Short mmCIF file of C-alpha atoms and ligand atoms in Angstrom, two decimals:
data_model
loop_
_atom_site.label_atom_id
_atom_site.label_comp_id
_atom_site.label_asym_id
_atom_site.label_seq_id
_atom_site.Cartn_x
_atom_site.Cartn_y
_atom_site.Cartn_z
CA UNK A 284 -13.60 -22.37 -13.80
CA UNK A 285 -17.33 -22.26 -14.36
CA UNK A 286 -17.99 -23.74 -17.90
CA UNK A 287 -21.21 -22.45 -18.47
CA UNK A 288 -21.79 -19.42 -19.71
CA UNK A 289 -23.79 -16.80 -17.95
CA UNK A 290 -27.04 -16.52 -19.60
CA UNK A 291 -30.30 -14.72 -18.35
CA UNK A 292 -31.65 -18.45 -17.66
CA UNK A 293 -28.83 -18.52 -15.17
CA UNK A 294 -27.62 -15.65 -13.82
CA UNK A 295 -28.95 -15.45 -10.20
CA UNK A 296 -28.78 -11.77 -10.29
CA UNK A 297 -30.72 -11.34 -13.51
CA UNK A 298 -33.41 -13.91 -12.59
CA UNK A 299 -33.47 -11.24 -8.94
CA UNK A 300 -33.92 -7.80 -10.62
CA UNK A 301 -36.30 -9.24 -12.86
CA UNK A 302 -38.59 -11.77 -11.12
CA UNK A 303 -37.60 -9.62 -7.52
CA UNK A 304 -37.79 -12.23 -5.40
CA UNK A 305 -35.39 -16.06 -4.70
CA UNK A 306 -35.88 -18.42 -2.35
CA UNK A 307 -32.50 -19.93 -1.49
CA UNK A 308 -32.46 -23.83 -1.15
CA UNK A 309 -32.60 -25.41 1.99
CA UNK A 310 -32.08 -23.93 5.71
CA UNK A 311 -28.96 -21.65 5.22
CA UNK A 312 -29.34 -20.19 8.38
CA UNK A 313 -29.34 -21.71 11.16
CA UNK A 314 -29.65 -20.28 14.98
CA UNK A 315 -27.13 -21.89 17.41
CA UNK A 316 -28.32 -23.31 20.53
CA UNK A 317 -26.54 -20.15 22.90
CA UNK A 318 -29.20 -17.59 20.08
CA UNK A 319 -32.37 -19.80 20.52
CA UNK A 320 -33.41 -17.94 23.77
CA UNK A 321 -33.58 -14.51 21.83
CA UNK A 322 -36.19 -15.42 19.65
CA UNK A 323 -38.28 -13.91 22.36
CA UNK A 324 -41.05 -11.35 22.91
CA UNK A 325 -39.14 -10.78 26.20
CA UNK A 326 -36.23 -8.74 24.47
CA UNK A 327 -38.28 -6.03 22.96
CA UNK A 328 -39.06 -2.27 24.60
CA UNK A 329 -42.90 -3.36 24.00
CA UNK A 330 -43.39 -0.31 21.59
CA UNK A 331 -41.03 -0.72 18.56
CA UNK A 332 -42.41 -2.51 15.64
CA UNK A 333 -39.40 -4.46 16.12
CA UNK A 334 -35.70 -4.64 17.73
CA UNK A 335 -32.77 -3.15 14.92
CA UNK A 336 -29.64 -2.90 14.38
CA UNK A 337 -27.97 0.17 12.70
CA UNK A 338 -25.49 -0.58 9.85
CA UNK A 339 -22.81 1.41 11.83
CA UNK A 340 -24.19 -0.29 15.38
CA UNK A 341 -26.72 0.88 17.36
CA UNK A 342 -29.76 -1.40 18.86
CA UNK A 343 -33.24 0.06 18.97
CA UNK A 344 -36.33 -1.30 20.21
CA UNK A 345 -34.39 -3.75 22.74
CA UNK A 346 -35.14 -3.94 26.53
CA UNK A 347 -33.18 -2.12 28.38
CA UNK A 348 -31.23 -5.01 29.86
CA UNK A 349 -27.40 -4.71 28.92
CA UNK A 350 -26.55 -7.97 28.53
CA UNK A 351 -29.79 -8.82 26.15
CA UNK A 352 -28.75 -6.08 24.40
CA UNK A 353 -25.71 -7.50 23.43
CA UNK A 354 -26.08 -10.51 22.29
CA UNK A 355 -28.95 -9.48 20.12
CA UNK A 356 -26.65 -7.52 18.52
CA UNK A 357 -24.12 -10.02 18.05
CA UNK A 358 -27.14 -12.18 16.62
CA UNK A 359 -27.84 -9.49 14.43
CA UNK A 360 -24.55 -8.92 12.92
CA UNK A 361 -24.01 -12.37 12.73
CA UNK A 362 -26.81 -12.24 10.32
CA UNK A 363 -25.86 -9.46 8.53
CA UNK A 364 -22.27 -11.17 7.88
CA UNK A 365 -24.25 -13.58 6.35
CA UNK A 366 -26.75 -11.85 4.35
CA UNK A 367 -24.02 -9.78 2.44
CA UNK A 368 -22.51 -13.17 1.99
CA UNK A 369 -25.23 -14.83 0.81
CA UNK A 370 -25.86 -11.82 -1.90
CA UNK A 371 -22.46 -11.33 -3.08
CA UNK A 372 -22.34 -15.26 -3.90
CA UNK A 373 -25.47 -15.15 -5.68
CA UNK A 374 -24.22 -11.91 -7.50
CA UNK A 375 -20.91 -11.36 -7.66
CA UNK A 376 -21.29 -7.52 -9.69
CA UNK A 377 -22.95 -5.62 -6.81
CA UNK A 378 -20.08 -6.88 -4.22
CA UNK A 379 -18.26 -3.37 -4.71
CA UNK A 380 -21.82 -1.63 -4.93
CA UNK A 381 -23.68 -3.29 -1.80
CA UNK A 382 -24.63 -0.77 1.09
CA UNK A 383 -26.00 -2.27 4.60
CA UNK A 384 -29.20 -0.56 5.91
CA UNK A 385 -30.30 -1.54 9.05
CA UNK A 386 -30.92 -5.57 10.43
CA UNK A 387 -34.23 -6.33 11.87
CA UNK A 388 -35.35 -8.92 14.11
CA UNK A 389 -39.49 -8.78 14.15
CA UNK A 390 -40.45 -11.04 17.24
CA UNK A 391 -44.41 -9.45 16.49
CA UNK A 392 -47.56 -11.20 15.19
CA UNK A 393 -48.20 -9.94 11.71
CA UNK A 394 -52.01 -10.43 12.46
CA UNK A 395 -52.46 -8.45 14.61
CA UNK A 396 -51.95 -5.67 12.38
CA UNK A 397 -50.77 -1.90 12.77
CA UNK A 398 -52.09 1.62 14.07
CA UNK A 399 -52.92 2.86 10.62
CA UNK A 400 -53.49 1.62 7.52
CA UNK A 401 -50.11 3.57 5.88
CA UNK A 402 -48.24 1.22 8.52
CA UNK A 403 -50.36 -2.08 7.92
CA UNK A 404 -48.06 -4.02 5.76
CA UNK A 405 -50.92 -6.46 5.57
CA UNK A 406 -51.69 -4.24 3.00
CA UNK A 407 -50.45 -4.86 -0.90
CA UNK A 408 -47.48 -2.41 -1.07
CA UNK A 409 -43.96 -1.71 -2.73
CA UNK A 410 -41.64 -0.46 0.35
CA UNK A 411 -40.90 3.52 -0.06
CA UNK A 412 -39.96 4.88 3.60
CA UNK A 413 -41.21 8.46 4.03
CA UNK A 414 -38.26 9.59 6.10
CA UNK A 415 -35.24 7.75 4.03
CA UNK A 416 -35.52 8.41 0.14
CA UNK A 417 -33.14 6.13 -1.64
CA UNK A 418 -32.72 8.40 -4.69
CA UNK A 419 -33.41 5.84 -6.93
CA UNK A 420 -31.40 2.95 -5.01
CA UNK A 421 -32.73 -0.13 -4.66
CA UNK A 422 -33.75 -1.65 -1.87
CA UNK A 423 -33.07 -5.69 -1.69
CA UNK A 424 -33.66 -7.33 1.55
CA UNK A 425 -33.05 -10.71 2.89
CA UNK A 426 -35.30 -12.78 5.38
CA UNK A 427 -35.52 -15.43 7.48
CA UNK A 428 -37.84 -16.92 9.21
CA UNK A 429 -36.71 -17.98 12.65
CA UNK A 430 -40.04 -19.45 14.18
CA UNK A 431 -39.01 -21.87 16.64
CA UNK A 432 -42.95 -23.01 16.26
CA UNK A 433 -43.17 -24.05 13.42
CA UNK A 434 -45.23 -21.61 12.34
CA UNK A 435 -45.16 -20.26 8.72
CA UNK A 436 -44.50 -16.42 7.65
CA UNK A 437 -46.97 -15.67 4.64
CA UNK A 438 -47.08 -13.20 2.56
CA UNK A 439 -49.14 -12.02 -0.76
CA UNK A 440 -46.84 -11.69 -3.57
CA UNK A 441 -47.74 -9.86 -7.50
CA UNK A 442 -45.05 -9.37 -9.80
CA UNK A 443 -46.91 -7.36 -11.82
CA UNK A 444 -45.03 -3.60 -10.69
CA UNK A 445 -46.21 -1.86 -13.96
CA UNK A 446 -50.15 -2.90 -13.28
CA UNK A 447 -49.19 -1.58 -9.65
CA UNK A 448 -47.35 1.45 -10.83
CA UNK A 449 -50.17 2.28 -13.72
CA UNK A 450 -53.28 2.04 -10.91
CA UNK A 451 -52.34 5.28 -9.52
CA UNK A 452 -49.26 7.09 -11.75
CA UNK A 453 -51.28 9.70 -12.79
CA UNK A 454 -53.11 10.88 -9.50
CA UNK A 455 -49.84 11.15 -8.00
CA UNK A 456 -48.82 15.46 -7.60
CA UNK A 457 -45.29 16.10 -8.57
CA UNK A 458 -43.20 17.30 -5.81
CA UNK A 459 -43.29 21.62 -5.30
CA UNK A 460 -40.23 23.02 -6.94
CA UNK A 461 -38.33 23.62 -3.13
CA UNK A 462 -40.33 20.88 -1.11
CA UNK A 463 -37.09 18.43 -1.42
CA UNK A 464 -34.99 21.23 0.11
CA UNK A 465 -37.95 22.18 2.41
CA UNK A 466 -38.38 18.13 3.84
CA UNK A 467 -34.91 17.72 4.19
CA UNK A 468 -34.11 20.93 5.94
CA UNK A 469 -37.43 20.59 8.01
CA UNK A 470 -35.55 16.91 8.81
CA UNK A 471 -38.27 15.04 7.51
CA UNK A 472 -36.41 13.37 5.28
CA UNK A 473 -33.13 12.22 5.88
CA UNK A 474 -31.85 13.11 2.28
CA UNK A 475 -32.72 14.43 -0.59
CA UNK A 476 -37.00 12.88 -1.34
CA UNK A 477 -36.24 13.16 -5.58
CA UNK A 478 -38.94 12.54 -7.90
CA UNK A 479 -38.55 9.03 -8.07
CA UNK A 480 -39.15 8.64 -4.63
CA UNK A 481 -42.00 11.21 -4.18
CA UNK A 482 -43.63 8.32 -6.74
CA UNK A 483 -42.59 5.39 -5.37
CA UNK A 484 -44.20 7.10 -1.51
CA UNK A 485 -47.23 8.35 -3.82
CA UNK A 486 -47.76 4.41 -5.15
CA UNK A 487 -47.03 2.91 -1.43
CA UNK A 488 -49.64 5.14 0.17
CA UNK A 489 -51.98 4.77 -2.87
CA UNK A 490 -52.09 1.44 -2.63
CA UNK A 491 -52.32 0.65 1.27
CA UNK A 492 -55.43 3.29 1.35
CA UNK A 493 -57.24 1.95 -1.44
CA UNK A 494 -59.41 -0.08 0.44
CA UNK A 495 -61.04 -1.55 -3.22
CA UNK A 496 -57.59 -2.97 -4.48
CA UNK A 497 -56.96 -4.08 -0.89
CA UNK A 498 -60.31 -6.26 -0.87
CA UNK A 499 -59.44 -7.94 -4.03
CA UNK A 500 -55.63 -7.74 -4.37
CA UNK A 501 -53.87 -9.23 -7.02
CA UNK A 502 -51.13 -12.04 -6.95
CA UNK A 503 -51.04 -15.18 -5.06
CA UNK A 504 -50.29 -17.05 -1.19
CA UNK A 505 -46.40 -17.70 -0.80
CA UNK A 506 -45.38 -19.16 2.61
CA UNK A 507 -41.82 -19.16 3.64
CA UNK A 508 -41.68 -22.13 6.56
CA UNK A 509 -39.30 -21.94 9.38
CA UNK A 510 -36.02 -21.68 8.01
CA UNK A 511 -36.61 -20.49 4.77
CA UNK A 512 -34.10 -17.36 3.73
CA UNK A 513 -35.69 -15.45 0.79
CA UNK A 514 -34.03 -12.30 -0.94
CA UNK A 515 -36.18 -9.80 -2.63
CA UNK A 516 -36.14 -6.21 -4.38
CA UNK A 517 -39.43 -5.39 -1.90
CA UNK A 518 -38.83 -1.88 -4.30
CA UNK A 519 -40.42 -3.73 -6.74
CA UNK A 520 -42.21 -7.20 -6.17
CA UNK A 521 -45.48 -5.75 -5.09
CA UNK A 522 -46.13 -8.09 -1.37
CA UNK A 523 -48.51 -8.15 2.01
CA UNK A 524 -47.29 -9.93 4.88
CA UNK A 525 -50.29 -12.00 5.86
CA UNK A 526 -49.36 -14.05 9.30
CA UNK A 527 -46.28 -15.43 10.86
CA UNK A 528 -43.67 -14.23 13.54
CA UNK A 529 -40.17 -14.11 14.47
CA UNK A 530 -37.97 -12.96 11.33
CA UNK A 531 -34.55 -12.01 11.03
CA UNK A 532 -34.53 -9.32 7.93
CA UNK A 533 -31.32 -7.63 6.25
CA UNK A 534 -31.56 -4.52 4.29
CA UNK A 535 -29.05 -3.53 1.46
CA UNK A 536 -29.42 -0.63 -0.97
CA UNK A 537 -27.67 -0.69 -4.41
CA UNK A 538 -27.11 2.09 -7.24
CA UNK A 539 -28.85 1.50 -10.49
CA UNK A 540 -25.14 1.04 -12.04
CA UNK A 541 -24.86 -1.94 -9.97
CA UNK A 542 -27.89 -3.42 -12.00
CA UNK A 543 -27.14 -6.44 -14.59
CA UNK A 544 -30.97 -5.45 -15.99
CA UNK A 545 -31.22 -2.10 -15.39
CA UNK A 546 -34.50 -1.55 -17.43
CA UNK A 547 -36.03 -3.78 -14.96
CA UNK A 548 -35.72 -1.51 -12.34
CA UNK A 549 -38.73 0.37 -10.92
CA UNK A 550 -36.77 3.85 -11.63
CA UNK A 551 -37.00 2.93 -15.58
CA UNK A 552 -40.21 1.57 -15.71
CA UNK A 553 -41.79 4.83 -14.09
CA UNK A 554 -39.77 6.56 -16.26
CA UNK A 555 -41.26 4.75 -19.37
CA UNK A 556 -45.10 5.08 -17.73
CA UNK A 557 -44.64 8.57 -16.63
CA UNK A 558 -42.78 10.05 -19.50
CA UNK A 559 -40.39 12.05 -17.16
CA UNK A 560 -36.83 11.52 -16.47
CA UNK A 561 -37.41 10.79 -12.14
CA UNK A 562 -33.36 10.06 -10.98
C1 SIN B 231 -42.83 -5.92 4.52
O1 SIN B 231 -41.73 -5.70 4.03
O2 SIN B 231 -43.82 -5.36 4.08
C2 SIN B 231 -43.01 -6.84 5.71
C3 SIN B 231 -42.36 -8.13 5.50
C4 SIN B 231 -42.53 -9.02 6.71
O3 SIN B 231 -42.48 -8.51 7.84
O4 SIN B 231 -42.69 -10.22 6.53
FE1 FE B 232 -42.79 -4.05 2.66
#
């Protein structure tokens, strides 16, 4: 039995909801020899941002090729196996709770940049997707980068979500009384967009058009060599990605009552800025 007791020094899932981001020691995942080949530009459709797989199956953004198709899906839910894995050792409360988004595999340069500046994830942001409103879930994710170059991924990383949250809080309109009902009827949003995540899209587009906090952003340089798995609550550690390509990323989302901190979500601490109860 584990002797020690579990403390906020050393309870993996505490130190994640409240510092939002862990490196995990070592190379835990490793390609095998038969998967090398896929980390590829050669795979892709050419106009996806990159090549996913759906939680209930599903690959989009792959060449058309059937058998390429198949085994990057079989690398991809080989990584997902091992992504819910990986968080369900490191906390063993959100095992019941944990629900798979999508797997990624993101074969572009980051350097090169985006169509628009919304898109650029070069920019400082919090993720909020426009089209998929959590409803206060969060949103932890798990990377790893795969460069068979030897090339680092690097990213801009700030802690600080309430300074992030407080730059633009109070420019950001409240939602119309029927404009959930109207986006998700219209089938811009996939579910209901509540007032927590009208916020959290307010912040992310805020912050990725304000070209003044973008020219002096806040935080500091963290790069993630090849083989490097990370997990992070990109809902609330405020991060860029710089440079770097070939990733493998898993997406989970989790209730709030799967939280061992749960005043360290972002949901309470716009609650607490704003004043107004958002989920
Ligand atoms: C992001 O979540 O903003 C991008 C992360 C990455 O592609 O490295
Ligand atoms: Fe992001």
């Amino acid at each position: 039995m584990d002797s020690q007791p579990r403390t906020t020094a050393n309870d993996p899932a505490i130190t994640l909801e409240t510092e939002g981001l862990i490196l995990l020691p070592g190379q835990p995942f490793v390609l095998t020899e038969a998967e090398r080949d896929l980390v590829s530009p050669r795979f892709s459709d050419g106009r996806a941002k990159n090549i996913s797989l759906g939680p209930t199956g599903g690959v989009r953004g792959a060449a058309p090729d059937p058998e390429g198709r198949r085994r990057l899906a079989d690398l991809m839910s080989r990584y997902r196996t091992w992504a819910e894995e990986t968080v369900r050792d490191l906390a063993p409360g959100y095992g019941p709770h944990l629900e798979r988004g999508r797997t990624s595999l993101r074969t572009r340069e980051v350097a090169e940049g985006a169509e628009s500046k919304r898109r650029d994830d070069r920019r400082l942001h919090v993720d909020a997707f426009a089209s998929q409103p959590t409803g206060g879930r969060r949103i932890l994710r798990v990377f790893t980068n795969i460069n068979p170059e030897g090339v680092d991924r690097v990213w801009r990383v700030s802690r600080d979500f309430e300074g992030y949250a407080r730059r633009w809080a109070d420019r950001i309109r409240a939602p119309f009384p029927a404009e959930a009902w109207l986006l998700r009827t219209l089938r811009i949003t996939r579910a209901s967009r509540t007032r927590y995540d009208a916020l959290m899209l307010g912040l992310h587009d805020a912050a990725k058009l304000d070209d003044a906090y973008q020219a002096a952003p806040p935080g500091e340089e963290m790069a993630f060599p090849p083989g490097a798995s990370w997990v992070v609550y990109t809902d609330k550690v405020v991060h860029a990605a710089l440079r770097g390509r070939y990733m493998l990323e898993q997406t989970f989302y989790l209730p709030l009552e799967a939280m061992a901190c749960p005043a360290a979500s972002p949901a309470r601490i716009l609650e607490r800025i704003t004043g107004h109860t958002l989920v």
